[in-house]
Amino acid sequence: MAEVLEKDVQKEELIDKVPKEPLFSKKNRKLLSDPFNDDNPITVQVLGICSALAITVKLQPAIVMTLSVIFVMAAGNVIISLLRNFVPNRIRIIVQLVVVASLVVLVDQVLKAFVYDVSKELAVFVGLIITNCIIMGRLEAFALGNTPWRSFLDGIGNAWGYGIILIVVAFFRELFGSGQLMGFQIIPESWYLANGGFYSDNGFMLLPPMALITVGIIIWVQRSRNTKLIED
């Protein structure tokens, strides 16, 4: 009995001697930084393309969608991480869907309560967050095997990596498609042909094909600057 107690004491002493990992260690910071560039969900993993094409006509809906996905992915990752030791393996997908669907319903109700016009513009796309393969992929591939803190960072990083592409695409589409940003006129009225100027809005920017072309240009620029992403 005494030997067992002595071993337990030695084990506790060893655990105490193991340095605790800082919250923002280099390893944890990579969870935030990699999805921006080396492992971006849209430009590298080529996921979430549908929403990138559909909701980037204007900048405001793209920002709202980005914030919504950040909340759903971060909270979903944390919840699944907390439940990972209690959920039977055979029903884990159902549990993940229930968690994500509950969070999406919460987001949808908040949008309808506080930004009703934007919620109407996003319409069905908020509900389709449930089927976003990026969110389900991170729950399955990361949150089920990591601590809540690391899962939270992973959710924030991947959602922001996804959202920054939406915002960039929406910025160029709204600017060159309607001359506005967030509803404010950016290109001076005096530049337009109707007022004797030289400029005319490019209506093609408001169509889904131009969103795909814009994403393609972003991928081309990214891989030109980061050559390790170029496939052999």
PDB file of C-alpha atoms in Angstrom:
ATOM      1  CA  MET A   1       0.000   0.000   0.000  1.00  0.00           C
ATOM      2  CA  ALA A   2       2.806   2.357   0.920  1.00  0.00           C
ATOM      3  CA  GLU A   3       4.538   1.643  -2.397  1.00  0.00           C
ATOM      4  CA  VAL A   4       1.367   2.478  -4.306  1.00  0.00           C
ATOM      5  CA  LEU A   5       0.980   5.763  -2.441  1.00  0.00           C
ATOM      6  CA  GLU A   6       4.630   6.572  -3.077  1.00  0.00           C
ATOM      7  CA  LYS A   7       4.192   5.909  -6.815  1.00  0.00           C
ATOM      8  CA  ASP A   8       1.096   8.133  -6.890  1.00  0.00           C
ATOM      9  CA  VAL A   9       3.037  10.931  -5.212  1.00  0.00           C
ATOM     10  CA  GLN A  10       5.894  10.533  -7.690  1.00  0.00           C
ATOM     11  CA  LYS A  11       3.412  10.578 -10.588  1.00  0.00           C
ATOM     12  CA  GLU A  12       1.816  13.797  -9.302  1.00  0.00           C
ATOM     13  CA  GLU A  13       5.254  15.348  -8.900  1.00  0.00           C
ATOM     14  CA  LEU A  14       6.112  14.447 -12.508  1.00  0.00           C
ATOM     15  CA  ILE A  15       2.842  15.951 -13.726  1.00  0.00           C
ATOM     16  CA  ASP A  16       3.561  19.130 -11.776  1.00  0.00           C
ATOM     17  CA  LYS A  17       7.018  19.334 -13.359  1.00  0.00           C
ATOM     18  CA  VAL A  18       5.634  19.136 -16.915  1.00  0.00           C
ATOM     19  CA  PRO A  19       5.452  22.750 -18.118  1.00  0.00           C
ATOM     20  CA  LYS A  20       1.945  23.840 -19.060  1.00  0.00           C
ATOM     21  CA  GLU A  21       1.539  24.988 -22.651  1.00  0.00           C
ATOM     22  CA  PRO A  22       0.857  28.737 -22.893  1.00  0.00           C
ATOM     23  CA  LEU A  23      -2.572  29.654 -24.237  1.00  0.00           C
ATOM     24  CA  PHE A  24      -0.988  31.360 -27.238  1.00  0.00           C
ATOM     25  CA  SER A  25       2.009  29.098 -27.778  1.00  0.00           C
ATOM     26  CA  LYS A  26       3.544  28.854 -31.248  1.00  0.00           C
ATOM     27  CA  LYS A  27       1.592  25.634 -31.823  1.00  0.00           C
ATOM     28  CA  ASN A  28      -1.696  27.293 -30.846  1.00  0.00           C
ATOM     29  CA  ARG A  29      -0.990  30.435 -32.860  1.00  0.00           C
ATOM     30  CA  LYS A  30      -0.612  28.298 -35.971  1.00  0.00           C
ATOM     31  CA  LEU A  31      -4.247  27.244 -35.509  1.00  0.00           C
ATOM     32  CA  LEU A  32      -5.162  30.888 -36.086  1.00  0.00           C
ATOM     33  CA  SER A  33      -2.611  31.767 -38.774  1.00  0.00           C
ATOM     34  CA  ASP A  34      -2.534  28.691 -41.058  1.00  0.00           C
ATOM     35  CA  PRO A  35      -6.150  29.051 -42.301  1.00  0.00           C
ATOM     36  CA  PHE A  36      -5.295  32.555 -43.545  1.00  0.00           C
ATOM     37  CA  ASN A  37      -2.737  31.352 -46.038  1.00  0.00           C
ATOM     38  CA  ASP A  38      -1.167  27.880 -46.067  1.00  0.00           C
ATOM     39  CA  ASP A  39      -4.396  26.027 -45.260  1.00  0.00           C
ATOM     40  CA  ASN A  40      -7.167  28.427 -46.268  1.00  0.00           C
ATOM     41  CA  PRO A  41     -10.538  26.616 -46.445  1.00  0.00           C
ATOM     42  CA  ILE A  42     -11.560  28.246 -49.759  1.00  0.00           C
ATOM     43  CA  THR A  43      -8.379  28.939 -51.723  1.00  0.00           C
ATOM     44  CA  VAL A  44      -6.373  25.875 -50.644  1.00  0.00           C
ATOM     45  CA  GLN A  45      -8.909  23.247 -49.542  1.00  0.00           C
ATOM     46  CA  VAL A  46     -11.495  24.489 -52.101  1.00  0.00           C
ATOM     47  CA  LEU A  47     -14.405  24.172 -49.649  1.00  0.00           C
ATOM     48  CA  GLY A  48     -17.387  26.501 -49.111  1.00  0.00           C
ATOM     49  CA  ILE A  49     -17.281  27.720 -52.720  1.00  0.00           C
ATOM     50  CA  CYS A  50     -21.092  27.845 -53.101  1.00  0.00           C
ATOM     51  CA  SER A  51     -21.611  30.472 -50.412  1.00  0.00           C
ATOM     52  CA  ALA A  52     -18.606  32.413 -51.696  1.00  0.00           C
ATOM     53  CA  LEU A  53     -20.392  32.755 -55.037  1.00  0.00           C
ATOM     54  CA  ALA A  54     -23.892  33.410 -53.688  1.00  0.00           C
ATOM     55  CA  ILE A  55     -23.550  36.013 -50.934  1.00  0.00           C
ATOM     56  CA  THR A  56     -20.733  38.234 -52.171  1.00  0.00           C
ATOM     57  CA  VAL A  57     -22.721  40.649 -54.340  1.00  0.00           C
ATOM     58  CA  LYS A  58     -22.574  43.164 -51.481  1.00  0.00           C
ATOM     59  CA  LEU A  59     -20.083  43.701 -48.687  1.00  0.00           C
ATOM     60  CA  GLN A  60     -22.542  43.943 -45.783  1.00  0.00           C
ATOM     61  CA  PRO A  61     -24.119  40.461 -46.186  1.00  0.00           C
ATOM     62  CA  ALA A  62     -20.627  38.997 -46.600  1.00  0.00           C
ATOM     63  CA  ILE A  63     -19.502  40.548 -43.298  1.00  0.00           C
ATOM     64  CA  VAL A  64     -22.662  39.354 -41.514  1.00  0.00           C
ATOM     65  CA  MET A  65     -22.205  35.845 -42.916  1.00  0.00           C
ATOM     66  CA  THR A  66     -18.567  35.878 -41.796  1.00  0.00           C
ATOM     67  CA  LEU A  67     -19.512  36.838 -38.231  1.00  0.00           C
ATOM     68  CA  SER A  68     -22.250  34.189 -38.219  1.00  0.00           C
ATOM     69  CA  VAL A  69     -19.875  31.448 -39.355  1.00  0.00           C
ATOM     70  CA  ILE A  70     -17.242  32.543 -36.813  1.00  0.00           C
ATOM     71  CA  PHE A  71     -19.792  32.192 -33.987  1.00  0.00           C
ATOM     72  CA  VAL A  72     -21.178  28.856 -35.201  1.00  0.00           C
ATOM     73  CA  MET A  73     -17.794  27.288 -35.895  1.00  0.00           C
ATOM     74  CA  ALA A  74     -16.089  28.482 -32.690  1.00  0.00           C
ATOM     75  CA  ALA A  75     -19.015  27.604 -30.405  1.00  0.00           C
ATOM     76  CA  GLY A  76     -19.651  24.308 -32.215  1.00  0.00           C
ATOM     77  CA  ASN A  77     -16.007  23.274 -31.923  1.00  0.00           C
ATOM     78  CA  VAL A  78     -15.965  24.035 -28.190  1.00  0.00           C
ATOM     79  CA  ILE A  79     -19.234  22.155 -27.512  1.00  0.00           C
ATOM     80  CA  ILE A  80     -18.173  19.079 -29.480  1.00  0.00           C
ATOM     81  CA  SER A  81     -14.766  19.135 -27.785  1.00  0.00           C
ATOM     82  CA  LEU A  82     -16.461  19.199 -24.354  1.00  0.00           C
ATOM     83  CA  LEU A  83     -18.717  16.293 -25.381  1.00  0.00           C
ATOM     84  CA  ARG A  84     -16.069  14.240 -27.166  1.00  0.00           C
ATOM     85  CA  ASN A  85     -15.562  11.755 -24.307  1.00  0.00           C
ATOM     86  CA  PHE A  86     -19.286  11.208 -23.751  1.00  0.00           C
ATOM     87  CA  VAL A  87     -20.689  10.842 -27.280  1.00  0.00           C
ATOM     88  CA  PRO A  88     -20.799   7.270 -28.687  1.00  0.00           C
ATOM     89  CA  ASN A  89     -18.848   7.038 -31.909  1.00  0.00           C
ATOM     90  CA  ARG A  90     -21.770   5.688 -33.960  1.00  0.00           C
ATOM     91  CA  ILE A  91     -23.995   8.733 -33.313  1.00  0.00           C
ATOM     92  CA  ARG A  92     -21.324  11.435 -33.378  1.00  0.00           C
ATOM     93  CA  ILE A  93     -22.451  12.866 -36.746  1.00  0.00           C
ATOM     94  CA  ILE A  94     -26.035  13.235 -35.488  1.00  0.00           C
ATOM     95  CA  VAL A  95     -24.806  15.026 -32.375  1.00  0.00           C
ATOM     96  CA  GLN A  96     -22.648  17.345 -34.489  1.00  0.00           C
ATOM     97  CA  LEU A  97     -25.602  18.204 -36.721  1.00  0.00           C
ATOM     98  CA  VAL A  98     -27.839  18.917 -33.719  1.00  0.00           C
ATOM     99  CA  VAL A  99     -25.226  21.217 -32.186  1.00  0.00           C
ATOM    100  CA  VAL A 100     -24.619  23.125 -35.435  1.00  0.00           C
ATOM    101  CA  ALA A 101     -28.327  23.357 -36.262  1.00  0.00           C
ATOM    102  CA  SER A 102     -29.100  24.768 -32.799  1.00  0.00           C
ATOM    103  CA  LEU A 103     -26.402  27.416 -33.173  1.00  0.00           C
ATOM    104  CA  VAL A 104     -27.598  28.331 -36.685  1.00  0.00           C
ATOM    105  CA  VAL A 105     -31.190  28.747 -35.467  1.00  0.00           C
ATOM    106  CA  LEU A 106     -29.875  31.035 -32.725  1.00  0.00           C
ATOM    107  CA  VAL A 107     -27.937  33.121 -35.286  1.00  0.00           C
ATOM    108  CA  ASP A 108     -30.950  33.292 -37.596  1.00  0.00           C
ATOM    109  CA  GLN A 109     -33.213  34.563 -34.829  1.00  0.00           C
ATOM    110  CA  VAL A 110     -30.664  37.190 -33.744  1.00  0.00           C
ATOM    111  CA  LEU A 111     -30.312  38.448 -37.332  1.00  0.00           C
ATOM    112  CA  LYS A 112     -34.088  38.694 -37.733  1.00  0.00           C
ATOM    113  CA  ALA A 113     -34.328  40.596 -34.463  1.00  0.00           C
ATOM    114  CA  PHE A 114     -31.534  43.125 -35.022  1.00  0.00           C
ATOM    115  CA  VAL A 115     -30.709  43.293 -38.781  1.00  0.00           C
ATOM    116  CA  TYR A 116     -33.885  42.149 -40.466  1.00  0.00           C
ATOM    117  CA  ASP A 117     -33.033  43.589 -43.904  1.00  0.00           C
ATOM    118  CA  VAL A 118     -29.714  41.755 -43.988  1.00  0.00           C
ATOM    119  CA  SER A 119     -31.350  38.526 -42.815  1.00  0.00           C
ATOM    120  CA  LYS A 120     -33.745  38.798 -45.793  1.00  0.00           C
ATOM    121  CA  GLU A 121     -30.795  39.274 -48.173  1.00  0.00           C
ATOM    122  CA  LEU A 122     -29.028  36.231 -46.759  1.00  0.00           C
ATOM    123  CA  ALA A 123     -32.339  34.319 -46.749  1.00  0.00           C
ATOM    124  CA  VAL A 124     -31.743  30.587 -47.058  1.00  0.00           C
ATOM    125  CA  PHE A 125     -27.953  30.875 -46.930  1.00  0.00           C
ATOM    126  CA  VAL A 126     -27.936  31.313 -43.136  1.00  0.00           C
ATOM    127  CA  GLY A 127     -29.815  28.025 -42.817  1.00  0.00           C
ATOM    128  CA  LEU A 128     -27.366  26.388 -45.182  1.00  0.00           C
ATOM    129  CA  ILE A 129     -24.547  27.060 -42.695  1.00  0.00           C
ATOM    130  CA  ILE A 130     -25.692  23.724 -41.238  1.00  0.00           C
ATOM    131  CA  THR A 131     -24.442  21.969 -44.363  1.00  0.00           C
ATOM    132  CA  ASN A 132     -21.224  23.972 -44.662  1.00  0.00           C
ATOM    133  CA  CYS A 133     -18.598  21.312 -45.210  1.00  0.00           C
ATOM    134  CA  ILE A 134     -15.923  23.464 -43.532  1.00  0.00           C
ATOM    135  CA  ILE A 135     -17.813  23.458 -40.219  1.00  0.00           C
ATOM    136  CA  MET A 136     -18.650  19.754 -40.248  1.00  0.00           C
ATOM    137  CA  GLY A 137     -15.092  18.983 -41.346  1.00  0.00           C
ATOM    138  CA  ARG A 138     -13.507  20.846 -38.431  1.00  0.00           C
ATOM    139  CA  LEU A 139     -15.883  19.239 -35.914  1.00  0.00           C
ATOM    140  CA  GLU A 140     -15.053  15.786 -37.224  1.00  0.00           C
ATOM    141  CA  ALA A 141     -11.344  16.248 -37.891  1.00  0.00           C
ATOM    142  CA  PHE A 142     -10.310  18.502 -35.015  1.00  0.00           C
ATOM    143  CA  ALA A 143     -12.818  19.116 -32.217  1.00  0.00           C
ATOM    144  CA  LEU A 144     -13.374  15.398 -31.587  1.00  0.00           C
ATOM    145  CA  GLY A 145      -9.692  14.930 -30.778  1.00  0.00           C
ATOM    146  CA  ASN A 146      -8.586  18.152 -29.106  1.00  0.00           C
ATOM    147  CA  THR A 147      -9.161  20.287 -26.022  1.00  0.00           C
ATOM    148  CA  PRO A 148     -11.830  23.027 -25.931  1.00  0.00           C
ATOM    149  CA  TRP A 149      -9.258  25.846 -26.093  1.00  0.00           C
ATOM    150  CA  ARG A 150      -7.438  24.461 -29.119  1.00  0.00           C
ATOM    151  CA  SER A 151     -10.805  23.690 -30.743  1.00  0.00           C
ATOM    152  CA  PHE A 152     -11.924  27.271 -30.110  1.00  0.00           C
ATOM    153  CA  LEU A 153      -8.777  28.644 -31.780  1.00  0.00           C
ATOM    154  CA  ASP A 154      -9.201  26.240 -34.693  1.00  0.00           C
ATOM    155  CA  GLY A 155     -12.813  27.365 -35.142  1.00  0.00           C
ATOM    156  CA  ILE A 156     -11.897  31.060 -35.063  1.00  0.00           C
ATOM    157  CA  GLY A 157      -8.980  30.552 -37.472  1.00  0.00           C
ATOM    158  CA  ASN A 158     -10.860  28.528 -40.082  1.00  0.00           C
ATOM    159  CA  ALA A 159     -14.004  30.677 -39.924  1.00  0.00           C
ATOM    160  CA  TRP A 160     -11.973  33.867 -40.311  1.00  0.00           C
ATOM    161  CA  GLY A 161      -9.909  32.312 -43.114  1.00  0.00           C
ATOM    162  CA  TYR A 162     -13.191  31.495 -44.859  1.00  0.00           C
ATOM    163  CA  GLY A 163     -14.715  34.876 -44.104  1.00  0.00           C
ATOM    164  CA  ILE A 164     -11.794  36.984 -45.285  1.00  0.00           C
ATOM    165  CA  ILE A 165     -12.172  35.516 -48.773  1.00  0.00           C
ATOM    166  CA  LEU A 166     -15.908  36.343 -48.741  1.00  0.00           C
ATOM    167  CA  ILE A 167     -15.140  39.923 -47.715  1.00  0.00           C
ATOM    168  CA  VAL A 168     -12.426  40.423 -50.345  1.00  0.00           C
ATOM    169  CA  VAL A 169     -14.628  39.020 -53.126  1.00  0.00           C
ATOM    170  CA  ALA A 170     -17.627  41.101 -51.986  1.00  0.00           C
ATOM    171  CA  PHE A 171     -15.444  44.233 -51.800  1.00  0.00           C
ATOM    172  CA  PHE A 172     -14.458  44.050 -55.475  1.00  0.00           C
ATOM    173  CA  ARG A 173     -17.885  42.882 -56.702  1.00  0.00           C
ATOM    174  CA  GLU A 174     -19.811  45.688 -55.000  1.00  0.00           C
ATOM    175  CA  LEU A 175     -17.207  48.353 -55.804  1.00  0.00           C
ATOM    176  CA  PHE A 176     -16.916  47.622 -59.532  1.00  0.00           C
ATOM    177  CA  GLY A 177     -20.477  46.302 -59.927  1.00  0.00           C
ATOM    178  CA  SER A 178     -22.385  49.207 -58.401  1.00  0.00           C
ATOM    179  CA  GLY A 179     -19.731  51.787 -57.455  1.00  0.00           C
ATOM    180  CA  GLN A 180     -20.669  51.465 -53.785  1.00  0.00           C
ATOM    181  CA  LEU A 181     -19.425  49.897 -50.552  1.00  0.00           C
ATOM    182  CA  MET A 182     -21.781  49.148 -47.670  1.00  0.00           C
ATOM    183  CA  GLY A 183     -24.389  51.206 -49.533  1.00  0.00           C
ATOM    184  CA  PHE A 184     -22.212  54.337 -49.732  1.00  0.00           C
ATOM    185  CA  GLN A 185     -21.261  55.734 -53.136  1.00  0.00           C
ATOM    186  CA  ILE A 186     -17.485  55.392 -53.551  1.00  0.00           C
ATOM    187  CA  ILE A 187     -16.934  56.092 -57.244  1.00  0.00           C
ATOM    188  CA  PRO A 188     -17.806  59.788 -57.830  1.00  0.00           C
ATOM    189  CA  GLU A 189     -20.976  60.451 -59.804  1.00  0.00           C
ATOM    190  CA  SER A 190     -18.992  62.828 -62.031  1.00  0.00           C
ATOM    191  CA  TRP A 191     -16.954  59.837 -63.351  1.00  0.00           C
ATOM    192  CA  TYR A 192     -20.022  58.172 -64.899  1.00  0.00           C
ATOM    193  CA  LEU A 193     -20.739  58.403 -68.630  1.00  0.00           C
ATOM    194  CA  ALA A 194     -24.222  59.755 -67.904  1.00  0.00           C
ATOM    195  CA  ASN A 195     -22.613  62.769 -66.223  1.00  0.00           C
ATOM    196  CA  GLY A 196     -20.017  63.311 -68.946  1.00  0.00           C
ATOM    197  CA  GLY A 197     -17.342  61.102 -67.370  1.00  0.00           C
ATOM    198  CA  PHE A 198     -15.546  57.980 -68.573  1.00  0.00           C
ATOM    199  CA  TYR A 199     -16.798  55.230 -66.230  1.00  0.00           C
ATOM    200  CA  SER A 200     -19.707  52.797 -66.217  1.00  0.00           C
ATOM    201  CA  ASP A 201     -20.547  50.110 -63.644  1.00  0.00           C
ATOM    202  CA  ASN A 202     -19.627  46.594 -64.721  1.00  0.00           C
ATOM    203  CA  GLY A 203     -22.843  44.600 -64.388  1.00  0.00           C
ATOM    204  CA  PHE A 204     -20.942  41.367 -64.958  1.00  0.00           C
ATOM    205  CA  MET A 205     -19.396  41.780 -61.492  1.00  0.00           C
ATOM    206  CA  LEU A 206     -22.838  41.217 -59.941  1.00  0.00           C
ATOM    207  CA  LEU A 207     -23.261  37.808 -61.591  1.00  0.00           C
ATOM    208  CA  PRO A 208     -22.087  34.542 -59.933  1.00  0.00           C
ATOM    209  CA  PRO A 209     -19.523  33.726 -62.678  1.00  0.00           C
ATOM    210  CA  MET A 210     -17.569  36.862 -61.778  1.00  0.00           C
ATOM    211  CA  ALA A 211     -17.410  35.698 -58.154  1.00  0.00           C
ATOM    212  CA  LEU A 212     -15.786  32.483 -59.357  1.00  0.00           C
ATOM    213  CA  ILE A 213     -13.336  34.446 -61.505  1.00  0.00           C
ATOM    214  CA  THR A 214     -12.505  36.722 -58.544  1.00  0.00           C
ATOM    215  CA  VAL A 215     -11.844  33.696 -56.323  1.00  0.00           C
ATOM    216  CA  GLY A 216      -9.634  32.296 -59.094  1.00  0.00           C
ATOM    217  CA  ILE A 217      -7.643  35.547 -59.239  1.00  0.00           C
ATOM    218  CA  ILE A 218      -7.188  35.446 -55.446  1.00  0.00           C
ATOM    219  CA  ILE A 219      -5.915  31.846 -55.705  1.00  0.00           C
ATOM    220  CA  TRP A 220      -3.519  32.863 -58.502  1.00  0.00           C
ATOM    221  CA  VAL A 221      -2.145  35.818 -56.484  1.00  0.00           C
ATOM    222  CA  GLN A 222      -1.848  33.707 -53.330  1.00  0.00           C
ATOM    223  CA  ARG A 223       0.083  30.914 -55.055  1.00  0.00           C
ATOM    224  CA  SER A 224       2.307  33.402 -56.856  1.00  0.00           C
ATOM    225  CA  ARG A 225       3.344  34.815 -53.472  1.00  0.00           C
ATOM    226  CA  ASN A 226       3.421  31.462 -51.631  1.00  0.00           C
ATOM    227  CA  THR A 227       5.128  29.033 -54.013  1.00  0.00           C
ATOM    228  CA  LYS A 228       4.899  26.061 -51.619  1.00  0.00           C
ATOM    229  CA  LEU A 229       1.176  25.913 -52.438  1.00  0.00           C
ATOM    230  CA  ILE A 230       1.971  25.202 -56.093  1.00  0.00           C
ATOM    231  CA  GLU A 231       1.300  21.561 -56.846  1.00  0.00           C
ATOM    232  CA  ASP A 232       3.842  19.522 -58.810  1.00  0.00           C
TER     233      ASP A 232
END
